[in-house]
PDB file of C-alpha atoms in Angstrom:
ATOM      1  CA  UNK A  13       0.000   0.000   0.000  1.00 78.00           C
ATOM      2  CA  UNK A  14       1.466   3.419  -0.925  1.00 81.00           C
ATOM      3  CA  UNK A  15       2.685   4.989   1.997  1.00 91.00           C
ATOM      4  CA  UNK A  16       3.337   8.897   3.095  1.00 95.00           C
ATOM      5  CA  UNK A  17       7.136   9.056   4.046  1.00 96.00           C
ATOM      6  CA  UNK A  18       8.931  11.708   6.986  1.00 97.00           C
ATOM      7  CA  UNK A  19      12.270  11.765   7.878  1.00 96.00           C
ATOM      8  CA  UNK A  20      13.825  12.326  10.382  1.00 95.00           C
ATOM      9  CA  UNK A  21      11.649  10.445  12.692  1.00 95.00           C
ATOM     10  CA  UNK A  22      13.649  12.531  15.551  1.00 96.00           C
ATOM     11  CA  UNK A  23      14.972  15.488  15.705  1.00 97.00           C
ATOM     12  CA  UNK A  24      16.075  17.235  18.378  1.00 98.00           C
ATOM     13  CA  UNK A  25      17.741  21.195  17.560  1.00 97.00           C
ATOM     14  CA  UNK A  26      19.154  24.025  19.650  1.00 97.00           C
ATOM     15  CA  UNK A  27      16.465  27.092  20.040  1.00 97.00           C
ATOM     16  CA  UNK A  28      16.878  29.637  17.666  1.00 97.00           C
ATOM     17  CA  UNK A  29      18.323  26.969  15.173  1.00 98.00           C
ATOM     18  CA  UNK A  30      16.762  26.512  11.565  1.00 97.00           C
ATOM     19  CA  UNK A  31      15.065  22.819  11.187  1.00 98.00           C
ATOM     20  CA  UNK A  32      13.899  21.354   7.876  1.00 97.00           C
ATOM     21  CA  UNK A  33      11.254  18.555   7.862  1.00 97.00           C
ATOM     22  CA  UNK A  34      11.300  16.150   5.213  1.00 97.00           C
ATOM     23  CA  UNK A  35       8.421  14.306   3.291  1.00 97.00           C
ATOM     24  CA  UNK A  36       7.684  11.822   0.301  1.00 97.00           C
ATOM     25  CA  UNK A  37       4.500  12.003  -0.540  1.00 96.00           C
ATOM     26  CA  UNK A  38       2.748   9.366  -2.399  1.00 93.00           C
ATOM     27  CA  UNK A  39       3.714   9.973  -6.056  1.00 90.00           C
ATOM     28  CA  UNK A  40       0.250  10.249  -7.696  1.00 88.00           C
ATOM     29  CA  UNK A  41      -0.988  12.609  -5.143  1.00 91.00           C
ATOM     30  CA  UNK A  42      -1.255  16.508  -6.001  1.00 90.00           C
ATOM     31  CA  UNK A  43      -2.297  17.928  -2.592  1.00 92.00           C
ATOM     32  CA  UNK A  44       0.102  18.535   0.211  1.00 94.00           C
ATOM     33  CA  UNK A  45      -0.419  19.322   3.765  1.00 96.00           C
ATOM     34  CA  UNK A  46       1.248  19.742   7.120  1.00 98.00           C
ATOM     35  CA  UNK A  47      -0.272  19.213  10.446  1.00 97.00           C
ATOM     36  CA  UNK A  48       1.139  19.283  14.437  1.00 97.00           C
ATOM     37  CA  UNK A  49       0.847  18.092  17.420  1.00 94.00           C
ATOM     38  CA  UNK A  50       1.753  19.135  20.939  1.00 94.00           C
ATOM     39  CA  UNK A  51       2.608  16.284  22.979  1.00 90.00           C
ATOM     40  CA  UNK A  52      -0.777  14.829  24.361  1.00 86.00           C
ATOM     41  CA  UNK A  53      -3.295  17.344  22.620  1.00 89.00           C
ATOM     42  CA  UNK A  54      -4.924  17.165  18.904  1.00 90.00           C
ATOM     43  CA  UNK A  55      -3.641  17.499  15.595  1.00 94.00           C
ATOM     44  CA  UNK A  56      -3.848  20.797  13.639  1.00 95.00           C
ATOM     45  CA  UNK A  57      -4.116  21.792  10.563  1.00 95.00           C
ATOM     46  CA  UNK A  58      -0.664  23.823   9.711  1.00 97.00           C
ATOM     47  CA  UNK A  59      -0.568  24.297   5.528  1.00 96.00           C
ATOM     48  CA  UNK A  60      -1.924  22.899   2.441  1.00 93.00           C
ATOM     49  CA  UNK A  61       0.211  23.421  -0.852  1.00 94.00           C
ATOM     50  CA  UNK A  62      -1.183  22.722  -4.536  1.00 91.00           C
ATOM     51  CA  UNK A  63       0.622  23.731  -7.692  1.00 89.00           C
ATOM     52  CA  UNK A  64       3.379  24.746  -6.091  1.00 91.00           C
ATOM     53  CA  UNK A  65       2.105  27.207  -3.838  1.00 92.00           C
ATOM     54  CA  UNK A  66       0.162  27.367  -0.209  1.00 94.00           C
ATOM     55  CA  UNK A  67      -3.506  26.998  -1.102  1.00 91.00           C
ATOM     56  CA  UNK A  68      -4.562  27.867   2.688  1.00 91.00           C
ATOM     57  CA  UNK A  69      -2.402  28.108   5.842  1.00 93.00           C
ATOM     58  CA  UNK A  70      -3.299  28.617   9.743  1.00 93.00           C
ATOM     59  CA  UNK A  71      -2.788  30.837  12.356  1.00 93.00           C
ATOM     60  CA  UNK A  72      -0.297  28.977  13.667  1.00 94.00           C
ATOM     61  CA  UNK A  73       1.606  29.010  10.017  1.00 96.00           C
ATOM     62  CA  UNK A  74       3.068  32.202  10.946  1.00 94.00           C
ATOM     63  CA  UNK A  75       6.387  33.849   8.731  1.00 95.00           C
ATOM     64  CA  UNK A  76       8.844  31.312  10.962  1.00 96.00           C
ATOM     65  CA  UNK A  77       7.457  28.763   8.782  1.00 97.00           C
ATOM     66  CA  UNK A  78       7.902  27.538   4.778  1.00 97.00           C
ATOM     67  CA  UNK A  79       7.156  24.548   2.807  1.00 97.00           C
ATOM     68  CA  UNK A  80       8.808  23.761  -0.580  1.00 95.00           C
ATOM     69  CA  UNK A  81       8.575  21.317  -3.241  1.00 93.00           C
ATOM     70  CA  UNK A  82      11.855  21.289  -4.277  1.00 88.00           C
ATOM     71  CA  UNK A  83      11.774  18.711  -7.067  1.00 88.00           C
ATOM     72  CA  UNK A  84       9.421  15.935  -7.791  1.00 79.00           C
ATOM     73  CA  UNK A  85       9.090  14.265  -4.870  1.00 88.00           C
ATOM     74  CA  UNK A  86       9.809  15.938  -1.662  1.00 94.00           C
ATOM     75  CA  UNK A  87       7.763  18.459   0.165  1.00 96.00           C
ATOM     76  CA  UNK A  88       9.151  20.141   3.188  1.00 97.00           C
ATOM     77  CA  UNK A  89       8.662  22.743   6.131  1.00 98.00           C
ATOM     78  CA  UNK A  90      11.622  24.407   7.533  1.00 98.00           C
ATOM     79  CA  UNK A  91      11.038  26.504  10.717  1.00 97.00           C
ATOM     80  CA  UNK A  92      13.633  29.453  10.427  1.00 95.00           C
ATOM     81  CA  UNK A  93      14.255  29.674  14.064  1.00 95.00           C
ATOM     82  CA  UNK A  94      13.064  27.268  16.569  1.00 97.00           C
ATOM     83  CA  UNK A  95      11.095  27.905  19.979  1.00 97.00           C
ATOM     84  CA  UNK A  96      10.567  26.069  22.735  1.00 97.00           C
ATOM     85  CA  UNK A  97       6.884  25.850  21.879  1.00 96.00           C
ATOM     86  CA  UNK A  98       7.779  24.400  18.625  1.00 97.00           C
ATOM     87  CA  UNK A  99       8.359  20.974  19.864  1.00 98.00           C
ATOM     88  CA  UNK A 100       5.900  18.929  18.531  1.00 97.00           C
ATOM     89  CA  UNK A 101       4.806  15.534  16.393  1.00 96.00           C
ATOM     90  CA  UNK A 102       4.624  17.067  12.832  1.00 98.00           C
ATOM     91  CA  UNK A 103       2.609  14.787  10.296  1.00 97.00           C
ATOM     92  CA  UNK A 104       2.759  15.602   6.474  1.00 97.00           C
ATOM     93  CA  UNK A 105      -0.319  13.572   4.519  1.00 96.00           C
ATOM     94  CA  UNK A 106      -0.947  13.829   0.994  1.00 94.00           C
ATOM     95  CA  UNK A 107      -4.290  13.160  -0.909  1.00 90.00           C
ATOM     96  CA  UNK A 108      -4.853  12.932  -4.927  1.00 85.00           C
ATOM     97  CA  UNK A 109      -7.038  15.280  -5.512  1.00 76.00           C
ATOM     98  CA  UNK A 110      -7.574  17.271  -2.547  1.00 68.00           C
ATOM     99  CA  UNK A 111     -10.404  15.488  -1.548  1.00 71.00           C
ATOM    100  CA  UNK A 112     -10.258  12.623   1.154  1.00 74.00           C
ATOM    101  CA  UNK A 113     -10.077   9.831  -0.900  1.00 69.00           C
ATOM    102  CA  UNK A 114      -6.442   8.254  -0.355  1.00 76.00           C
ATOM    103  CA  UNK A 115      -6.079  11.679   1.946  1.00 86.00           C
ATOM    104  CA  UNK A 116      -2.823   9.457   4.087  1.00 91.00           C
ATOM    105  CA  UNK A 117      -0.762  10.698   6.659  1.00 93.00           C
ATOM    106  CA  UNK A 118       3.110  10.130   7.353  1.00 95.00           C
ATOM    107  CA  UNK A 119       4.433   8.959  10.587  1.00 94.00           C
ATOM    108  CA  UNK A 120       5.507  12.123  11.955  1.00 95.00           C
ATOM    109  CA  UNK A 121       8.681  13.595  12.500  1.00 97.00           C
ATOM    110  CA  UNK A 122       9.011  14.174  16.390  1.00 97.00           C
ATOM    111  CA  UNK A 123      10.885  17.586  16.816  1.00 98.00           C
ATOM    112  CA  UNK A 124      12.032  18.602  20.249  1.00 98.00           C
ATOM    113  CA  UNK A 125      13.512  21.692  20.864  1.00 98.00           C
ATOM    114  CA  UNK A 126      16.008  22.553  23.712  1.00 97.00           C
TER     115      UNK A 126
ATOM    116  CA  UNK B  20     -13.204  29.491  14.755  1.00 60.00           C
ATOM    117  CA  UNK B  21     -14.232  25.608  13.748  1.00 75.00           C
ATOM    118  CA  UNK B  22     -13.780  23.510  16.682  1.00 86.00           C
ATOM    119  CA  UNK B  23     -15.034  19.806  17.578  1.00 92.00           C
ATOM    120  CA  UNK B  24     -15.623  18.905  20.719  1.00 94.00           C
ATOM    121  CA  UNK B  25     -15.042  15.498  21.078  1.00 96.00           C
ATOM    122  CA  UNK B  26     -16.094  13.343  24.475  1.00 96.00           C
ATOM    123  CA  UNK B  27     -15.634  11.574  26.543  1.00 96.00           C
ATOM    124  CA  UNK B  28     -11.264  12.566  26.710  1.00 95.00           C
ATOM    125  CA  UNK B  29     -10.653   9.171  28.218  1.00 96.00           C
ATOM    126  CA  UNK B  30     -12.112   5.373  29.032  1.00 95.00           C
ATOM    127  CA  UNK B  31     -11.128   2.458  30.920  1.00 96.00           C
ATOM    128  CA  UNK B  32     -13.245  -0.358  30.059  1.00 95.00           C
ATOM    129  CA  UNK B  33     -13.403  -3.744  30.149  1.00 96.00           C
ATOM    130  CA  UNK B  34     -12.489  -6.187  27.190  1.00 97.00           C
ATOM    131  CA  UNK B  35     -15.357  -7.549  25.569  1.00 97.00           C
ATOM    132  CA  UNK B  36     -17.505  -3.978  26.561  1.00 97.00           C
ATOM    133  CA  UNK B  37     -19.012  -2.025  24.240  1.00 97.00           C
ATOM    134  CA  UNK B  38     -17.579   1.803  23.628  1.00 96.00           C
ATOM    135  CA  UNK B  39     -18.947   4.992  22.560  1.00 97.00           C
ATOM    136  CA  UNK B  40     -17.643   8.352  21.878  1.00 97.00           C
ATOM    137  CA  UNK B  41     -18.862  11.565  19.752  1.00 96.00           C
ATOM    138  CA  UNK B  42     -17.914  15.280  18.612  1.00 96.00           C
ATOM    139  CA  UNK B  43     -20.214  17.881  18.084  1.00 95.00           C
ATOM    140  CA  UNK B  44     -19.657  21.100  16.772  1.00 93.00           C
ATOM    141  CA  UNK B  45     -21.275  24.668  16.192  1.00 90.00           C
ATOM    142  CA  UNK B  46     -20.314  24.832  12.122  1.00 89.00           C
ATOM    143  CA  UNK B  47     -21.461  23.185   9.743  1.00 89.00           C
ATOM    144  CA  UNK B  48     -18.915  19.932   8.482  1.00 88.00           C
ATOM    145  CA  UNK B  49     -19.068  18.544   4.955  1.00 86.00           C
ATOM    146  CA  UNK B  50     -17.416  15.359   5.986  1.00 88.00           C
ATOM    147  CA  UNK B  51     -16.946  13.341   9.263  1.00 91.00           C
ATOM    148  CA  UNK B  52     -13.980  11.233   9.969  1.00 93.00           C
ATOM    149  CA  UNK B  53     -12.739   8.970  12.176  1.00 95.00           C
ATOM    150  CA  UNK B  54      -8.899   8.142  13.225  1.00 95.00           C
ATOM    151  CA  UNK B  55      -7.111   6.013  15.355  1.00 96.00           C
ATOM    152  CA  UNK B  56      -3.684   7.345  16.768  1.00 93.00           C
ATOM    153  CA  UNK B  57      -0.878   4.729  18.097  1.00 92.00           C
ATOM    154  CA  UNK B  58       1.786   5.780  19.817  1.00 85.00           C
ATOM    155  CA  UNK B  59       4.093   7.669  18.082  1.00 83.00           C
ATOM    156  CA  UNK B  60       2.084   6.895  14.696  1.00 87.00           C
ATOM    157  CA  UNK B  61      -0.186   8.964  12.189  1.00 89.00           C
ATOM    158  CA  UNK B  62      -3.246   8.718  12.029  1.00 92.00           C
ATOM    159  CA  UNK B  63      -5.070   5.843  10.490  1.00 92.00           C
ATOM    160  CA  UNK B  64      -8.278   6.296   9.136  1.00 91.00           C
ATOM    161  CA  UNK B  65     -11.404   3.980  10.391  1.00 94.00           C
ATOM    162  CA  UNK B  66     -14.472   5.301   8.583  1.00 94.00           C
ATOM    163  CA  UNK B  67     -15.332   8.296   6.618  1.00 91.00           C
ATOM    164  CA  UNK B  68     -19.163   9.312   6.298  1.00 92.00           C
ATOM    165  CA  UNK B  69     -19.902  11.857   3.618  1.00 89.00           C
ATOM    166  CA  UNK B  70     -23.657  12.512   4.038  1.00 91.00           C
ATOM    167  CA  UNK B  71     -25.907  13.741   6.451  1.00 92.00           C
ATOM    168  CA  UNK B  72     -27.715  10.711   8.426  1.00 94.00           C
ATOM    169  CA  UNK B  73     -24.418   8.174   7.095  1.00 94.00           C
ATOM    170  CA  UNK B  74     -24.659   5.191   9.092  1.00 96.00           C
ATOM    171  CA  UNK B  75     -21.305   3.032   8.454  1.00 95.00           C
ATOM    172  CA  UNK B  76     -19.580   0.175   9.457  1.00 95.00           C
ATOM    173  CA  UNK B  77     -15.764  -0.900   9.273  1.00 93.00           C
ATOM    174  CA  UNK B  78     -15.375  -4.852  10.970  1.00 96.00           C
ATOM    175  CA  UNK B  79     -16.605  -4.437  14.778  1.00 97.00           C
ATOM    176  CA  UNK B  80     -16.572   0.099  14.406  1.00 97.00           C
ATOM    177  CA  UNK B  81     -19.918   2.034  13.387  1.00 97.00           C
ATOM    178  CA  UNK B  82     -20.179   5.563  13.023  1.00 97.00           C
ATOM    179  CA  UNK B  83     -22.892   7.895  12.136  1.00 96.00           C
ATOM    180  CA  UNK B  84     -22.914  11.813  10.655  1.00 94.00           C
ATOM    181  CA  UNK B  85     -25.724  13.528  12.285  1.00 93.00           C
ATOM    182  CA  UNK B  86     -28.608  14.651  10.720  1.00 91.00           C
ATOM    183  CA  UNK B  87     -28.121  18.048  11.262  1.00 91.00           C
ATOM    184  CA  UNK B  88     -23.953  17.941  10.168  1.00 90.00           C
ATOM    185  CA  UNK B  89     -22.480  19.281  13.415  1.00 92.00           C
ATOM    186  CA  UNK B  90     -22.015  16.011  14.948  1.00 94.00           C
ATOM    187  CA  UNK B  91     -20.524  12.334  14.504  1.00 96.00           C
ATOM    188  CA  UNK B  92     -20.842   9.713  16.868  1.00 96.00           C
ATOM    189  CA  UNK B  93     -18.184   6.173  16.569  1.00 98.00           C
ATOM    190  CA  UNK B  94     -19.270   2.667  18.497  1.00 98.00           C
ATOM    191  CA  UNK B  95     -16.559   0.027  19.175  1.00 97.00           C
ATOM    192  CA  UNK B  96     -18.332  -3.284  19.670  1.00 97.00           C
ATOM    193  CA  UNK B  97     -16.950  -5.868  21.898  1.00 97.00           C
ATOM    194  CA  UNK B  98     -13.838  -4.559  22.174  1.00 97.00           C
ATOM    195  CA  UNK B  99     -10.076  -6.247  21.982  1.00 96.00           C
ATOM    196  CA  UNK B 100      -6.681  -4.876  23.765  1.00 94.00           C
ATOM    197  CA  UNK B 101      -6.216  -3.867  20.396  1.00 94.00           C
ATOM    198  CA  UNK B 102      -8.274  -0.965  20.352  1.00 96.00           C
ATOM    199  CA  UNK B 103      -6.016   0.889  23.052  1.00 96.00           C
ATOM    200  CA  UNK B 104      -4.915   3.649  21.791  1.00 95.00           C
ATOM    201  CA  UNK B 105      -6.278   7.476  21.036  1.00 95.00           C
ATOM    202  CA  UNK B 106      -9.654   7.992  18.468  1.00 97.00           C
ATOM    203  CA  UNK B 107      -9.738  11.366  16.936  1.00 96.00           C
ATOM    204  CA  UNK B 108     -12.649  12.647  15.153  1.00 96.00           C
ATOM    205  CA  UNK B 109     -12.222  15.043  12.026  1.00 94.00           C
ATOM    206  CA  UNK B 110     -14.250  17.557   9.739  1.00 90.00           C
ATOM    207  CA  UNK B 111     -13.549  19.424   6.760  1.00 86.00           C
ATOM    208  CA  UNK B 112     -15.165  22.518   7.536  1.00 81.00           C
ATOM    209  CA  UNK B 113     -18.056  23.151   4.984  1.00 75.00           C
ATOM    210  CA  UNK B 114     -16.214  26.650   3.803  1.00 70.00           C
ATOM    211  CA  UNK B 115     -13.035  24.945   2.771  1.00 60.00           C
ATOM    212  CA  UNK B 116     -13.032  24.551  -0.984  1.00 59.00           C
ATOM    213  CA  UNK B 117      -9.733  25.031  -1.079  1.00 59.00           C
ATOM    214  CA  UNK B 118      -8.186  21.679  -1.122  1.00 68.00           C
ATOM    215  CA  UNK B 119      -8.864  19.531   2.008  1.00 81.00           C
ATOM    216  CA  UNK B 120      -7.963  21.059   5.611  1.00 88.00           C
ATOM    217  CA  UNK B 121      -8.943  18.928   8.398  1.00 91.00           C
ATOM    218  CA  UNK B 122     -10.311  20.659  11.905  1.00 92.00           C
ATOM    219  CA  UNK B 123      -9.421  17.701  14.487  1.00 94.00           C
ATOM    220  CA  UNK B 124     -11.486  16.838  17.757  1.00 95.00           C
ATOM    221  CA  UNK B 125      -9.153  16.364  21.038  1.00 94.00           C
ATOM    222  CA  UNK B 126      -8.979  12.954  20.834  1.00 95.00           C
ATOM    223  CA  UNK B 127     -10.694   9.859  23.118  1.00 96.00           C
ATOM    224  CA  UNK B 128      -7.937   7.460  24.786  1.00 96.00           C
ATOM    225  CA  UNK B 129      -8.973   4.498  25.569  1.00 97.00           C
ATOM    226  CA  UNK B 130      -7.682   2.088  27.336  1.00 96.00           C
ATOM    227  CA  UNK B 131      -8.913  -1.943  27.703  1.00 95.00           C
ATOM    228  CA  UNK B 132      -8.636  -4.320  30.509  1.00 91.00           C
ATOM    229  CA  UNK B 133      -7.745  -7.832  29.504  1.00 87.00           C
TER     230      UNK B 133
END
């Protein structure tokens, strides 16, 4: 079964440090998204990117944060300088056609900042 | 904002018991889903209901999208240890037409007695 791929699975960065979060989505798909999670509370919504550009992004999506498809097949979020309150699970997911059929999230990359 | 509020946070139950949990909301949702979280995992999807009044069932799970689309209820019958683990309920807000943002609930944890 196609699968939604992060790396690293851990990462653990100095505050104030730049971090880059890595994803494979599955290679049919055309929608792109970024969620997080905050150790014991509920996943949210962070950015969805179609056609190479951000379609709709949160509140918490503020200018710290990019995404980039820089070739075919990765899609990542860099955070330009860490905080604290940026540790977090951070899931990427993919879906074909924007809608939720195959809509499949990664693992997570689990990003602790110290 | 959209929110779900998703009950109850957290059971202990008994193997072989029967489980029920449900989000509700104040907006309207085009779509209810269903996720279970395992630790350090994405989430996996269980069911997805896409009409008002959906009544679905995946193996020994059932879920339902309410009449009026503000709320979702999911029953586990009979359950297994297997079910441990965190159930997260999920929406895409009836506004987004712009490529397939999910609002999450705050999750159920449940936990079974053997």
């Amino acid at each position: 079964e196609p699968e939604v791929t992060q790396t690293p699975s851990h990462q653990v960065t100095q505050m104030g440090q730049e971090v880059i979060l890595r994803c494979v989505p599955i290679s049919n798909h055309l929608y792109f998204y970024w969620y997080r999670q905050i150790l014991g509370q509920k996943v949210e919504f962070l950015v969805s990117f179609y056609n190479n550009e951000i379609s709709e992004k949160s509140e918490i999506f503020d200018d710290q944060f990019s995404v980039e498809r820089p070739d075919g097949s990765n899609f990542t979020l860099k955070i330009r300088s860490t905080k604290l309150e940026d540790s977090a699970m951070y899931f990427c997911a993919s879906s074909e056609l924007g809608t939720l059929d195959g809509y499949t999230f990664g693992s997570g990359t689990r990003l602790t900042v110290v | 904002g959209q929110q779900l509020n998703q009950s109850p946070q957290s059971m202990f139950i008994q193997e072989g018991e029967d489980v029920s949990m449900n989000c509700t909301s104040s907006s309207i949702f085009n779509t209810w889903l269903w996720y279970k979280q395992d630790p350090g995992e994405g989430p996996v999807l269980l069911i997805a209901l896409y009409k008002a009044g959906e009544l679905t069932s995946n193996g020994r799970l059932t879920a339902q999208f309410g009449t009026t689309r503000k709320d979702s209820f999911l029953n586990i019958s009979a359950s297994i240890p297997s079910d441990v683990g965190i159930y997260f309920c999920a929406g895409q807000p009836r506004e987004d037409n712009q490529g397939g943002k999910l609002i999450f609930g705050q999750g159920t944890e449940l936990s079974v007695k053997p």
